[in-house]
Tab-separated table of C-alpha atoms in Angstrom:
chain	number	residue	atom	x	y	z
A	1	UNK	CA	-66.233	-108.076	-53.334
A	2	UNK	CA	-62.475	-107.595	-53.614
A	3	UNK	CA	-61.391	-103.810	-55.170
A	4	UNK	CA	-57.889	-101.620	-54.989
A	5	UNK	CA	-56.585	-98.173	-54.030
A	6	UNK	CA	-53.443	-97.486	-54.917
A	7	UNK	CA	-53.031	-95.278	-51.616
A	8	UNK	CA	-55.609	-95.812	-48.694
A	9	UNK	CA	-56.273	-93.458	-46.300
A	10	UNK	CA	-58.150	-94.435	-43.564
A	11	UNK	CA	-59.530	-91.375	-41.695
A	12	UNK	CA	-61.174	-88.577	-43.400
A	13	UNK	CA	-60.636	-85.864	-40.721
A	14	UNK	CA	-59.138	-82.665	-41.619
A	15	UNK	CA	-55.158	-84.656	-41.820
A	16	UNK	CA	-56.020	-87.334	-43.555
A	17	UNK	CA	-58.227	-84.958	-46.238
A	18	UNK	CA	-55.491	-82.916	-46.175
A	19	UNK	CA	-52.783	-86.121	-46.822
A	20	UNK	CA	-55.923	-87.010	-49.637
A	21	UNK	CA	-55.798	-83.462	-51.320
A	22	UNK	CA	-51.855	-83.168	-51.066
A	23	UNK	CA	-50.834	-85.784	-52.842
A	24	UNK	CA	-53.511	-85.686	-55.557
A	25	UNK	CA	-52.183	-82.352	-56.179
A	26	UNK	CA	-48.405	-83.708	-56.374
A	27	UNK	CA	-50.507	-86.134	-59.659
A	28	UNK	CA	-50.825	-88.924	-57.735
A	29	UNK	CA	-53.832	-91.530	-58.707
A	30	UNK	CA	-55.961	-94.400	-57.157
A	31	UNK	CA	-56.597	-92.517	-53.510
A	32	UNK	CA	-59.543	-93.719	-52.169
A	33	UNK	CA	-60.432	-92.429	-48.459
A	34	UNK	CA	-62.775	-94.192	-46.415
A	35	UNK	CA	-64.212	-92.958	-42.892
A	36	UNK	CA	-67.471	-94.206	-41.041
A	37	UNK	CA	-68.163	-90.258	-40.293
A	38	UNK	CA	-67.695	-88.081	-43.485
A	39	UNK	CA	-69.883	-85.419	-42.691
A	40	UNK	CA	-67.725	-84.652	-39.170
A	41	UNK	CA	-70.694	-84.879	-36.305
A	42	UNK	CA	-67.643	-87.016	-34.135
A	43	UNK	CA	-64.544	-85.687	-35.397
A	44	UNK	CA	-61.973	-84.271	-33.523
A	45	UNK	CA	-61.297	-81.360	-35.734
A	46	UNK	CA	-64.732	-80.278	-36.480
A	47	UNK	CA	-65.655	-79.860	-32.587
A	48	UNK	CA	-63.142	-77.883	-31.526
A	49	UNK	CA	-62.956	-73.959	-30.745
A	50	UNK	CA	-61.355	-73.149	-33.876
A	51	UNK	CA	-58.559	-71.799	-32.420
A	52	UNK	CA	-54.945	-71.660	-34.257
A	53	UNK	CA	-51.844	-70.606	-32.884
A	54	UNK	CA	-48.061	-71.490	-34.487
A	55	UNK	CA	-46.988	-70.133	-30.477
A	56	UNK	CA	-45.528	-73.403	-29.632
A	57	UNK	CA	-42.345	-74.361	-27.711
A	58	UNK	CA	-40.947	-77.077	-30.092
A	59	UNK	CA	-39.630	-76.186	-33.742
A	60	UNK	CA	-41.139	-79.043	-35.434
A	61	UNK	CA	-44.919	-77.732	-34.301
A	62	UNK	CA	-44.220	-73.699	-34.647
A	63	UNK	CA	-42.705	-74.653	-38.529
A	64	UNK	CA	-45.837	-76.689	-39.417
A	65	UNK	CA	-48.389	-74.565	-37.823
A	66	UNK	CA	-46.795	-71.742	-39.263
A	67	UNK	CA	-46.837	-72.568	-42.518
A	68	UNK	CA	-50.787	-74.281	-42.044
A	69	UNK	CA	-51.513	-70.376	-40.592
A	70	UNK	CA	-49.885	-68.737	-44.084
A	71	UNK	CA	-51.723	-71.034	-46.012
A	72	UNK	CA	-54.888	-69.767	-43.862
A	73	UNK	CA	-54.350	-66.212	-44.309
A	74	UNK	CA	-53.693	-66.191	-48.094
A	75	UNK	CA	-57.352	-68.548	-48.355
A	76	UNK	CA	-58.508	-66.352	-45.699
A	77	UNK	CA	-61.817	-65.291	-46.633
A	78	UNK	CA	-62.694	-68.769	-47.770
A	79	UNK	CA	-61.593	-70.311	-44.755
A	80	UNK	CA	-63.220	-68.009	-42.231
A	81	UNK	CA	-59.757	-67.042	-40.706
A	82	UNK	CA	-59.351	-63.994	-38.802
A	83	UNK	CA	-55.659	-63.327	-37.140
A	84	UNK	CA	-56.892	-61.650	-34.102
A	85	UNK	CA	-54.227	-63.444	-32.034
A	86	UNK	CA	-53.892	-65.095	-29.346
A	87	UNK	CA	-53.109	-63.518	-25.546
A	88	UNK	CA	-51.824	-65.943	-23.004
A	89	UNK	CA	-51.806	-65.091	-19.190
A	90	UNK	CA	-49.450	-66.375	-16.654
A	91	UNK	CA	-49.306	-66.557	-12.796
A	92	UNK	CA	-46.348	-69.469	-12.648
A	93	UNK	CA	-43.261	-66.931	-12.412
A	94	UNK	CA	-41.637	-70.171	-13.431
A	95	UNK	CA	-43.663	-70.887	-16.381
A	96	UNK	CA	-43.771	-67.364	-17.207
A	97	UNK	CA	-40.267	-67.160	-17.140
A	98	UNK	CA	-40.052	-70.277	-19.577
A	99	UNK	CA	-42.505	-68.006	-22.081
A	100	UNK	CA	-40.249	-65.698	-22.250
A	101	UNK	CA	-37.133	-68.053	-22.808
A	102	UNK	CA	-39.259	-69.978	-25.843
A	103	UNK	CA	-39.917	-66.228	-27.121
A	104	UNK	CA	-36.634	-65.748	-28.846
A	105	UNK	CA	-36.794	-69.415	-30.601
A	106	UNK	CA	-41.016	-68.388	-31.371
A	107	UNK	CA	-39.448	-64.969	-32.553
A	108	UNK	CA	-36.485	-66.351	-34.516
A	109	UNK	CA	-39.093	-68.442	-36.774
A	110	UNK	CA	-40.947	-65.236	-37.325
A	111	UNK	CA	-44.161	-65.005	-35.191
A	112	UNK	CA	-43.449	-61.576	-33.638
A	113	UNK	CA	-44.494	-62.503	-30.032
A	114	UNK	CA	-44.721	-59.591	-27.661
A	115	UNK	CA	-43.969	-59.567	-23.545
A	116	UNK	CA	-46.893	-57.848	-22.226
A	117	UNK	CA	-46.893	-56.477	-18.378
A	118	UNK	CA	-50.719	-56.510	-16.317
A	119	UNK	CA	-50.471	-52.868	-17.167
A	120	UNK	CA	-50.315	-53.486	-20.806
A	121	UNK	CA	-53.194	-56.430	-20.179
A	122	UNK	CA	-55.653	-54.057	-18.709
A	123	UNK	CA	-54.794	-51.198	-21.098
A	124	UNK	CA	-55.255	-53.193	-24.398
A	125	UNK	CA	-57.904	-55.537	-23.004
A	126	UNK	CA	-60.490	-54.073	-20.587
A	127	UNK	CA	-62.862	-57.117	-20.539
A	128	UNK	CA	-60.074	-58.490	-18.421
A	129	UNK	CA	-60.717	-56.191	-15.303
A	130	UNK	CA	-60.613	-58.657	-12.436
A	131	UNK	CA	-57.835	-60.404	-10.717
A	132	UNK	CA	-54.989	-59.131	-12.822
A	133	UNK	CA	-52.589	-58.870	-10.003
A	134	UNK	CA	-52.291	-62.565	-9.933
A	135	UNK	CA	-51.093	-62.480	-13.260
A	136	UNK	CA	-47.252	-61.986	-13.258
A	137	UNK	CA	-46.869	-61.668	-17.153
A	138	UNK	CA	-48.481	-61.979	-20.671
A	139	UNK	CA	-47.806	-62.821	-24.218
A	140	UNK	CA	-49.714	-61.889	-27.262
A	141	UNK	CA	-48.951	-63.830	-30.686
A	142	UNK	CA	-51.001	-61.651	-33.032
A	143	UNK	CA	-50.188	-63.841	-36.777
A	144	UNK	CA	-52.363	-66.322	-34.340
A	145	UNK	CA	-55.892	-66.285	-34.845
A	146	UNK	CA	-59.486	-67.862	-35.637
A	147	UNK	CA	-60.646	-69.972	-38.377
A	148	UNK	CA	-63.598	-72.346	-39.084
A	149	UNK	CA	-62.637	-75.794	-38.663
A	150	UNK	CA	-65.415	-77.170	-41.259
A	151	UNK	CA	-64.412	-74.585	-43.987
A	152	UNK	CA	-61.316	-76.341	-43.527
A	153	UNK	CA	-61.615	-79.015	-44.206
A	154	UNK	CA	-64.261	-78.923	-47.275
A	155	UNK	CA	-61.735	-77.116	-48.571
A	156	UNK	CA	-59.296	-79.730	-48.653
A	157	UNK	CA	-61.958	-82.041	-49.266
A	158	UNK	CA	-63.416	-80.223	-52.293
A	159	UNK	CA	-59.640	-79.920	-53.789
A	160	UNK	CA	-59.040	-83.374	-53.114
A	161	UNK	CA	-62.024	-84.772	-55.143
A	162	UNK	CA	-61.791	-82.122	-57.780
A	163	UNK	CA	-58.379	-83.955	-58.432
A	164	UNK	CA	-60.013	-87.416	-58.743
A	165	UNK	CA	-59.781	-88.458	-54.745
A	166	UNK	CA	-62.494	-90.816	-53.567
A	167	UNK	CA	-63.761	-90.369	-50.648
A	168	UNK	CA	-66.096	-93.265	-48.542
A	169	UNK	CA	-68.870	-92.457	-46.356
A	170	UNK	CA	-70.469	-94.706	-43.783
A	171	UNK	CA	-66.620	-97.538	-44.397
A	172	UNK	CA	-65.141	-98.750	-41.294
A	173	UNK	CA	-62.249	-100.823	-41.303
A	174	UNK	CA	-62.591	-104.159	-39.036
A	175	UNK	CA	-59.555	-105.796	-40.237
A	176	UNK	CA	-56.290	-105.668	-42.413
A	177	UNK	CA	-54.149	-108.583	-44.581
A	178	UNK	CA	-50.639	-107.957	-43.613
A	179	UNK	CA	-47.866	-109.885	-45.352
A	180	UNK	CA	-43.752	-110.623	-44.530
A	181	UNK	CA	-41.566	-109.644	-47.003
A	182	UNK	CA	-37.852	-110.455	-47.078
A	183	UNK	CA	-35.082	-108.459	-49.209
A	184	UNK	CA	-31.665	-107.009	-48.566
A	185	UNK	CA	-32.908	-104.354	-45.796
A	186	UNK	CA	-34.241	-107.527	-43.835
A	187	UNK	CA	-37.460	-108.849	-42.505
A	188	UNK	CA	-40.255	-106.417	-43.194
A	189	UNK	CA	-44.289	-106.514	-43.222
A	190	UNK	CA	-46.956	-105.031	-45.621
A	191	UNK	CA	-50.157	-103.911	-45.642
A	192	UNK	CA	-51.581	-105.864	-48.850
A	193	UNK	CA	-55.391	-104.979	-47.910
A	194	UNK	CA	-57.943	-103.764	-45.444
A	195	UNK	CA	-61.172	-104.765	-44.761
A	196	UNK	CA	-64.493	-102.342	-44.600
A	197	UNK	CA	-67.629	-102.809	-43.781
A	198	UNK	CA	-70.286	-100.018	-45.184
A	199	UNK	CA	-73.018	-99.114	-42.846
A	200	UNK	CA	-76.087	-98.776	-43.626
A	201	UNK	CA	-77.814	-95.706	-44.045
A	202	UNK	CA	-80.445	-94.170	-41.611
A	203	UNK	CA	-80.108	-91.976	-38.547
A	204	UNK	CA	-76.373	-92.728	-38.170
A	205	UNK	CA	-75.453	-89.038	-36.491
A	206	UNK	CA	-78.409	-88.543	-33.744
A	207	UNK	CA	-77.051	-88.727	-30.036
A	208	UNK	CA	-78.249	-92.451	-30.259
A	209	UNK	CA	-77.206	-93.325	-33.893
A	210	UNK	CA	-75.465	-96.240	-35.190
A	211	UNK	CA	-72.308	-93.822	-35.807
A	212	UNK	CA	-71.934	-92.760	-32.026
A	213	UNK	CA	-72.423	-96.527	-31.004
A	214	UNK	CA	-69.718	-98.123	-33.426
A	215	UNK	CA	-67.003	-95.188	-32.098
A	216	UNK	CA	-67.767	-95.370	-29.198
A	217	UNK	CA	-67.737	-99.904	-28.980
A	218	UNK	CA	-65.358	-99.907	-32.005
A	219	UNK	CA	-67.744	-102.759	-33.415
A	220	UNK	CA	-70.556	-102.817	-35.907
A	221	UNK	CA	-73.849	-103.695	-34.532
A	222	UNK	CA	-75.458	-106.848	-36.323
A	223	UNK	CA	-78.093	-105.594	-38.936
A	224	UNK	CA	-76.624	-102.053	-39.380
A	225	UNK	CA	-73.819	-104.047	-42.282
A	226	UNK	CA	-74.945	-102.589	-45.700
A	227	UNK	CA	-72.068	-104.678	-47.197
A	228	UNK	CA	-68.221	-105.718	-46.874
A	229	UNK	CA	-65.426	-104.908	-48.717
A	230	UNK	CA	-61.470	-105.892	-49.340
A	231	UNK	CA	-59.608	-103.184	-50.645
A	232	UNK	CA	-55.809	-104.011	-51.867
A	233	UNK	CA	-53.871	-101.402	-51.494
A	234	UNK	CA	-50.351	-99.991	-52.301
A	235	UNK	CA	-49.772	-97.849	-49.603
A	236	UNK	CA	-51.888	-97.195	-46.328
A	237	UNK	CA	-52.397	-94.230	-44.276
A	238	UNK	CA	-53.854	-94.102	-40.709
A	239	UNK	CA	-54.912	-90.973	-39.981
A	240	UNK	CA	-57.756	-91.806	-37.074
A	241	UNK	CA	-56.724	-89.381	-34.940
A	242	UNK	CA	-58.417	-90.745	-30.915
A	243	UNK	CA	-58.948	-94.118	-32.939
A	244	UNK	CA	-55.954	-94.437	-34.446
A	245	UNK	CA	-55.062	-97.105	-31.754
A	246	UNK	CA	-58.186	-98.902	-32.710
A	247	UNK	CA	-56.460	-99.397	-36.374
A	248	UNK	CA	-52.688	-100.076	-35.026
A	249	UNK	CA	-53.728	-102.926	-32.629
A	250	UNK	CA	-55.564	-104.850	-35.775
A	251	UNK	CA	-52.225	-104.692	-37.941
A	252	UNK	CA	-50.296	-105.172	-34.618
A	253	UNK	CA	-49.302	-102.279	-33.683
A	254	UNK	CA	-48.657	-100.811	-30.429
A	255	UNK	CA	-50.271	-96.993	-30.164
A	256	UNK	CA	-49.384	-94.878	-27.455
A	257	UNK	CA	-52.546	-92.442	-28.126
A	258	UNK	CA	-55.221	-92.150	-25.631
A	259	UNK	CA	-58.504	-90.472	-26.350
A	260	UNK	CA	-59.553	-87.636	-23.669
A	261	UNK	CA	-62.937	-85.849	-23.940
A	262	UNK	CA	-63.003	-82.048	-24.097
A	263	UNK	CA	-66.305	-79.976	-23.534
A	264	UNK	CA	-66.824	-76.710	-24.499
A	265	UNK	CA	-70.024	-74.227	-23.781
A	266	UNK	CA	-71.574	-71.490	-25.775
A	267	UNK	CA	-71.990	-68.662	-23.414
A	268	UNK	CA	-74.623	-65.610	-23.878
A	269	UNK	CA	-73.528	-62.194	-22.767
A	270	UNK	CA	-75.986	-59.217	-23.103
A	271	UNK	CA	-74.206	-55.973	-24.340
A	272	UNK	CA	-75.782	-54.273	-21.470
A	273	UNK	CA	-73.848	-56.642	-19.351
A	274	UNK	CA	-70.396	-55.530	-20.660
A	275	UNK	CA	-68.551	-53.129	-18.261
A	276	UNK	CA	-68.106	-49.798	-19.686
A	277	UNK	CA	-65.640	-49.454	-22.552
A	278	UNK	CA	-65.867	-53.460	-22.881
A	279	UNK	CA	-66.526	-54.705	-26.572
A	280	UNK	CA	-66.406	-58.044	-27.620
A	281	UNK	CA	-65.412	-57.094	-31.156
A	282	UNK	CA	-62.157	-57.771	-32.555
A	283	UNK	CA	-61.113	-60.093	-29.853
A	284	UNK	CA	-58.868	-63.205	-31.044
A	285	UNK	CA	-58.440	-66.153	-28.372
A	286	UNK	CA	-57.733	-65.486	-24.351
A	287	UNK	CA	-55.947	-68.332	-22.515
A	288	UNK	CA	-56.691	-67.611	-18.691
A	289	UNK	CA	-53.803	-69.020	-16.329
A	290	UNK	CA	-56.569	-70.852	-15.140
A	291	UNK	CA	-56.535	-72.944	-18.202
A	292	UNK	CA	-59.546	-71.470	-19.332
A	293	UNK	CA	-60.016	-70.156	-22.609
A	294	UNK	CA	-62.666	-67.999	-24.997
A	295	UNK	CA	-63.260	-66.038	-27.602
A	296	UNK	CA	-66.137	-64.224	-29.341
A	297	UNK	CA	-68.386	-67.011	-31.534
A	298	UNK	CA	-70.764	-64.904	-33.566
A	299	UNK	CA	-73.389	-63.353	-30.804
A	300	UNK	CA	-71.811	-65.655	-28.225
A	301	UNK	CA	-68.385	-66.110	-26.500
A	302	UNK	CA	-66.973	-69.317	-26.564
A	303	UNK	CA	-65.235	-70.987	-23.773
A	304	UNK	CA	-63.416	-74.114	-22.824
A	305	UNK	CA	-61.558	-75.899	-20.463
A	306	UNK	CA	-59.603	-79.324	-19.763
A	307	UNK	CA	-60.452	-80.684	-16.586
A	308	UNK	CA	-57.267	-82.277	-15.502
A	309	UNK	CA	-58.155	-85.678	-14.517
A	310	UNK	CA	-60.379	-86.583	-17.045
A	311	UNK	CA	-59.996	-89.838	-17.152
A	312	UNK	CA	-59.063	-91.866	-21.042
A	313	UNK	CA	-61.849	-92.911	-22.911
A	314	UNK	CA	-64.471	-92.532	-25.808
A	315	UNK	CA	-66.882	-90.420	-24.534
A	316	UNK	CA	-69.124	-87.514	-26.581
A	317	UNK	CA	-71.623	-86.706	-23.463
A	318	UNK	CA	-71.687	-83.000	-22.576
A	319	UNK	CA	-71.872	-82.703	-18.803
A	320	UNK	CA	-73.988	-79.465	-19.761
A	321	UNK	CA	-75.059	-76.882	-17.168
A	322	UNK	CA	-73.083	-78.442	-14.163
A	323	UNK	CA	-69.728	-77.878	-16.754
A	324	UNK	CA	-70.773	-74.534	-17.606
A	325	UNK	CA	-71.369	-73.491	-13.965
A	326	UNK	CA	-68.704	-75.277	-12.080
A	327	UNK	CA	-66.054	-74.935	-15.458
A	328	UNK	CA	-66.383	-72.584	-17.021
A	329	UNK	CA	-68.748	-69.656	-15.475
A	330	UNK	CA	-66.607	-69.088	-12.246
A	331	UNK	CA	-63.350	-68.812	-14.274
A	332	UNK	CA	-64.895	-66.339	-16.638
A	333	UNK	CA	-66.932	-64.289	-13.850
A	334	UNK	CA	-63.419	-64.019	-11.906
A	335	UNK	CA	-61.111	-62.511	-14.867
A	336	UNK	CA	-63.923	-59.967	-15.944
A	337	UNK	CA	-66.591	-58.331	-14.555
A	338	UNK	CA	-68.343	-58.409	-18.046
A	339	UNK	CA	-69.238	-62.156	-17.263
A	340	UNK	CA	-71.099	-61.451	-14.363
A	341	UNK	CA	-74.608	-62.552	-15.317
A	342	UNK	CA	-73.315	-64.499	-18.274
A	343	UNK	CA	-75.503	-67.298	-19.728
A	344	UNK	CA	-75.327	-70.873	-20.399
A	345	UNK	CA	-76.988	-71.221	-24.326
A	346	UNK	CA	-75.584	-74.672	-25.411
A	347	UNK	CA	-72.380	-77.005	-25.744
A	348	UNK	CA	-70.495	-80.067	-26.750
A	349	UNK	CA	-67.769	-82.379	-26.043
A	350	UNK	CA	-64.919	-83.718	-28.486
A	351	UNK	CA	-61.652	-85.735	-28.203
A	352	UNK	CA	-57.987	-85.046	-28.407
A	353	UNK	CA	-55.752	-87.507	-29.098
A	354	UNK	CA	-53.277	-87.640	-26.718
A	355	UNK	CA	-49.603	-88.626	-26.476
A	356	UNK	CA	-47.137	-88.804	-24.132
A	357	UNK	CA	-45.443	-85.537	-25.193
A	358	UNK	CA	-48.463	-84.057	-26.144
A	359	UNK	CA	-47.146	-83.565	-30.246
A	360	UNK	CA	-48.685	-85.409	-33.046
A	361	UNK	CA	-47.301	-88.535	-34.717
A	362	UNK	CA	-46.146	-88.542	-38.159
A	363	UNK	CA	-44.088	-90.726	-40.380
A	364	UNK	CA	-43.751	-94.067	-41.941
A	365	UNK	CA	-44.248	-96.956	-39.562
A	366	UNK	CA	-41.070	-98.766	-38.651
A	367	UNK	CA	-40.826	-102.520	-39.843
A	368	UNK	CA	-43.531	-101.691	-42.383
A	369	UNK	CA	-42.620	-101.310	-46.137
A	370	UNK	CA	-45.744	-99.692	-46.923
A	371	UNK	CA	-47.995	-97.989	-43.696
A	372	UNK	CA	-47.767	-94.417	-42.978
A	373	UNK	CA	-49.333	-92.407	-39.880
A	374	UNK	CA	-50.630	-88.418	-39.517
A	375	UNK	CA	-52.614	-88.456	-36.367
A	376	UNK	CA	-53.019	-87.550	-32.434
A	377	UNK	CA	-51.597	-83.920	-32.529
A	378	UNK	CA	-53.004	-83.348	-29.192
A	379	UNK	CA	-55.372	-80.298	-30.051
A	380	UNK	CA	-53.287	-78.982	-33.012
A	381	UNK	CA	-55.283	-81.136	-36.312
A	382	UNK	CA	-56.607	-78.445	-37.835
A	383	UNK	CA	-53.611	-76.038	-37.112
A	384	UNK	CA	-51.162	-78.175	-38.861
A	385	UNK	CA	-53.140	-79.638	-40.939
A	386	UNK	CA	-51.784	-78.266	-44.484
A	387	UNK	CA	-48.095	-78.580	-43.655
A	388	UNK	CA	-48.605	-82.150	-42.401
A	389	UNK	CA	-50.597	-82.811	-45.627
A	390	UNK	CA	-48.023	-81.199	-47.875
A	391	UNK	CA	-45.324	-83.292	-45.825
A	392	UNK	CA	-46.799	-86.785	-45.416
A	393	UNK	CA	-47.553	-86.627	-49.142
A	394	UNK	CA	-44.010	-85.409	-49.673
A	395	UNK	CA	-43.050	-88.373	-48.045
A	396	UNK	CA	-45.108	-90.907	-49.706
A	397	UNK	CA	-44.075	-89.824	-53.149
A	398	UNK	CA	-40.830	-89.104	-52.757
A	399	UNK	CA	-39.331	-90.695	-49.488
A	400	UNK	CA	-38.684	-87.856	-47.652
A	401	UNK	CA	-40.055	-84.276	-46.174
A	402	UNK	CA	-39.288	-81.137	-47.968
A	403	UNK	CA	-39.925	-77.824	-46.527
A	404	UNK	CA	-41.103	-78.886	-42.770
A	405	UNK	CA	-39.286	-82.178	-41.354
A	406	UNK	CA	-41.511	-84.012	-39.383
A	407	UNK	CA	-38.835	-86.098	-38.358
A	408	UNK	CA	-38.940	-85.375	-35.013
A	409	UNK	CA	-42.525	-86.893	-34.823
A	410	UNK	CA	-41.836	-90.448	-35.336
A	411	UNK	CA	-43.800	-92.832	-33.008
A	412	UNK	CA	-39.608	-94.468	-32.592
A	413	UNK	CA	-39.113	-91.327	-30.176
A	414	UNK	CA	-41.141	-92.976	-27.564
A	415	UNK	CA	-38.944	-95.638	-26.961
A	416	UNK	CA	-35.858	-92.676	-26.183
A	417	UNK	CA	-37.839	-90.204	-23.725
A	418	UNK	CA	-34.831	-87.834	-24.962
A	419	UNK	CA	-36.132	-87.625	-28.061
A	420	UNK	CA	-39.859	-86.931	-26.715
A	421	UNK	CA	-41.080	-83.325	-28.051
A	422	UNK	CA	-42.550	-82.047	-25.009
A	423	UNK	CA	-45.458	-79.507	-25.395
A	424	UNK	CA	-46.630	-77.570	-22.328
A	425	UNK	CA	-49.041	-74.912	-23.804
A	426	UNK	CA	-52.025	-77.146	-24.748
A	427	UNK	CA	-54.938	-76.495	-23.303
């Protein structure tokens, strides 16, 4: 059965929702949005430890995650955001020193970031009560904060269809029709349809589901096909985030995003376990110089931590108790006391989609007339999620950014290591 959308978005994580709701609310019709996981069990954004921060090093990703953290704090209550900050500990005098260099371009685009000696660490934040004279310097970013990832982006999503947006459970593409078209600018291809397959439904988000099994193999298993569709299409959007490459390679393009599995635990701390004058309450997110980092999650803390040679791949198994214990407990037990007899309750693993510089990818595809890109922002979805929305749809409509140039994200900067834009605080 052949049908249209006059703008496709393939990828209903919190970008492409937010790319959806964007330009519906610039009065643009026909956006249809179709994603094999709609209600977020695998995505990126929604598994994450709903941390944002604009305290980056590169303008083009403090702009657009400051403007994403405005649009957080004026929805703030809806959104579950909470600018408790975030406090960032060094023990690389060079890096450190670097921090403080980045501070006056982080200052300049008004975040307000503060120097803080060990003194001032152990003054304003006795859980940290352990090992501080490794620490050589701090900074604390405090319009950074919380915020709940899902709120997010059923916000957007809400929005989005309230404006006429349709969004397609259960769809994933296995194919495109891409055509050459020749004019005065030259040679140039286009994205005339994509094909979709609708899975069946069932069990499709249990540990062993159909869901899991197609992201993880990237093919639909024979009887799970409820039906296939081709859906024409003006103007295409891949916003798949880790499986963005899985898209590019089937319109033949060459993605330089690799998908890298991050786990994070739920850990249980009885009160009577705090050291004296500890409280939990209030705190925003702690980076450790160890690369771990936490922050309060209801009654638990939540903590996290990138092992660094985790190797590429698809993979959604928690490593449970041995990650807690060998990850994350010793880190925590070593910067505070409080985490002594800390417990394991529960956890999870995600991806990031990663790039070479570690910054997202935004744009229009070169040598296409018609296929855009929003995805692999490394661990920063969610926090730039409404600029990039308000941008990419900015661009669609128009032909250009307006208030935040993504320029600097094109996938061309690849090719020119020059123009790479080189992130070194993700975590």
């Amino acid at each position: 059965m052949a049908e249209r959308a006059d703008v496709l978005i393939v990828g209903g994580g919190v970008v492409g929702t937010a790319v959806a709701w964007a330009l519906a609310d610039r009065g643009v019709t026909g956006i249809v949005v179709v994603d094999l996981d709609l209600a977020g069990v695998y995505a990126s954004s929604e598994l994450n430890a709903g941390g944002v921060r604009a305290t980056w090093w590169q303008p083009v990703n403090i702009q657009s995650c400051r403007a994403t953290l405005d649009f957080f704090r004026d929805h703030a209550d809806a959104l579950g955001f909470r600018p408790r900050g975030y406090l960032w500990l060094y023990s690389d005098p060079n890096l450190y020193a670097q921090a403080i260099e980045k501070r006056k371009l982080q200052n300049d685009l008004g975040l307000a970031v503060e120097l803080l000696s060990t003194l001032d660490v152990a003054e304003r934040f006795p859980i940290l009560d352990r090992g501080l004279d490794e620490i050589v310097g701090a900074t604390f970013s405090p319009r950074d904060g919380l915020v709940n990832p899902n709120a997010v982006r059923a916000w957007y999503r809400s929005e989005a269809e309230r404006l006429g947006v349709v969004f397609r459970n259960r769809h994933y593409v296995t194919g495109a029709v891409t055509q050459r078209i020749s004019g005065s600018a030259g040679s140039r291809r286009r994205v005339s349809a994509v094909d979709v397959i609708e899975v069946e439904r069932g069990e499709l988000a249990d540990t062993g589901g159909t869901v899991r099994e197609i992201l993880t193999s990237h093919r639909v298993p024979i009887g799970k096909q409820a039906g296939e569709t081709r859906l024409a299409c003006d103007v295409v959007v891949n916003c798949l985030g880790a499986w963005s490459p899985i898209f590019s390679a089937k319109i033949g393009v060459s993605d330089v995003t690799e998908p890298v599995r991050r786990q994070i635990s739920l850990v249980d701390v009885h009160p009577e376990d705090l050291a004296p004058g500890v409280s939990l309450e209030g705190l925003g997110m702690i980076v450790d110089a160890s690369g771990l980092y936490f922050h309060p999650e209801g009654a638990h803390v939540l903590a996290g931590f990138s092992v660094p040679d985790e190797a590429p791949g698809f993979d959604f198994d928690y490593d449970g108790n041995d990650f807690f214990e060998n990850q994350i407990w010793q880190r925590l037990a070593h910067r505070s006391s409080s985490f002594e007899r800390c417990g394991h309750v529960r956890g999870w693993a995600g991806l990031y989609a990663v790039t070479r510089d570690c910054s997202g990818i935004a744009g229009k595809v070169d040598g296409f007339e018609n296929l855009f890109e929003a995805h692999s922002f490394t661990g920063r979805g969610v926090m730039q999620s409404y600029a990039v929305g308000r941008e990419m749809a900015a661009l669609i409509a128009t032909g250009r950014f307006e208030t935040c140039d993504l320029g600097a994200l094109t996938r061309e900067r690849f090719g020119e290591p020059d123009r790479w834009v080189r992130e070194e605080l993700h975590i």
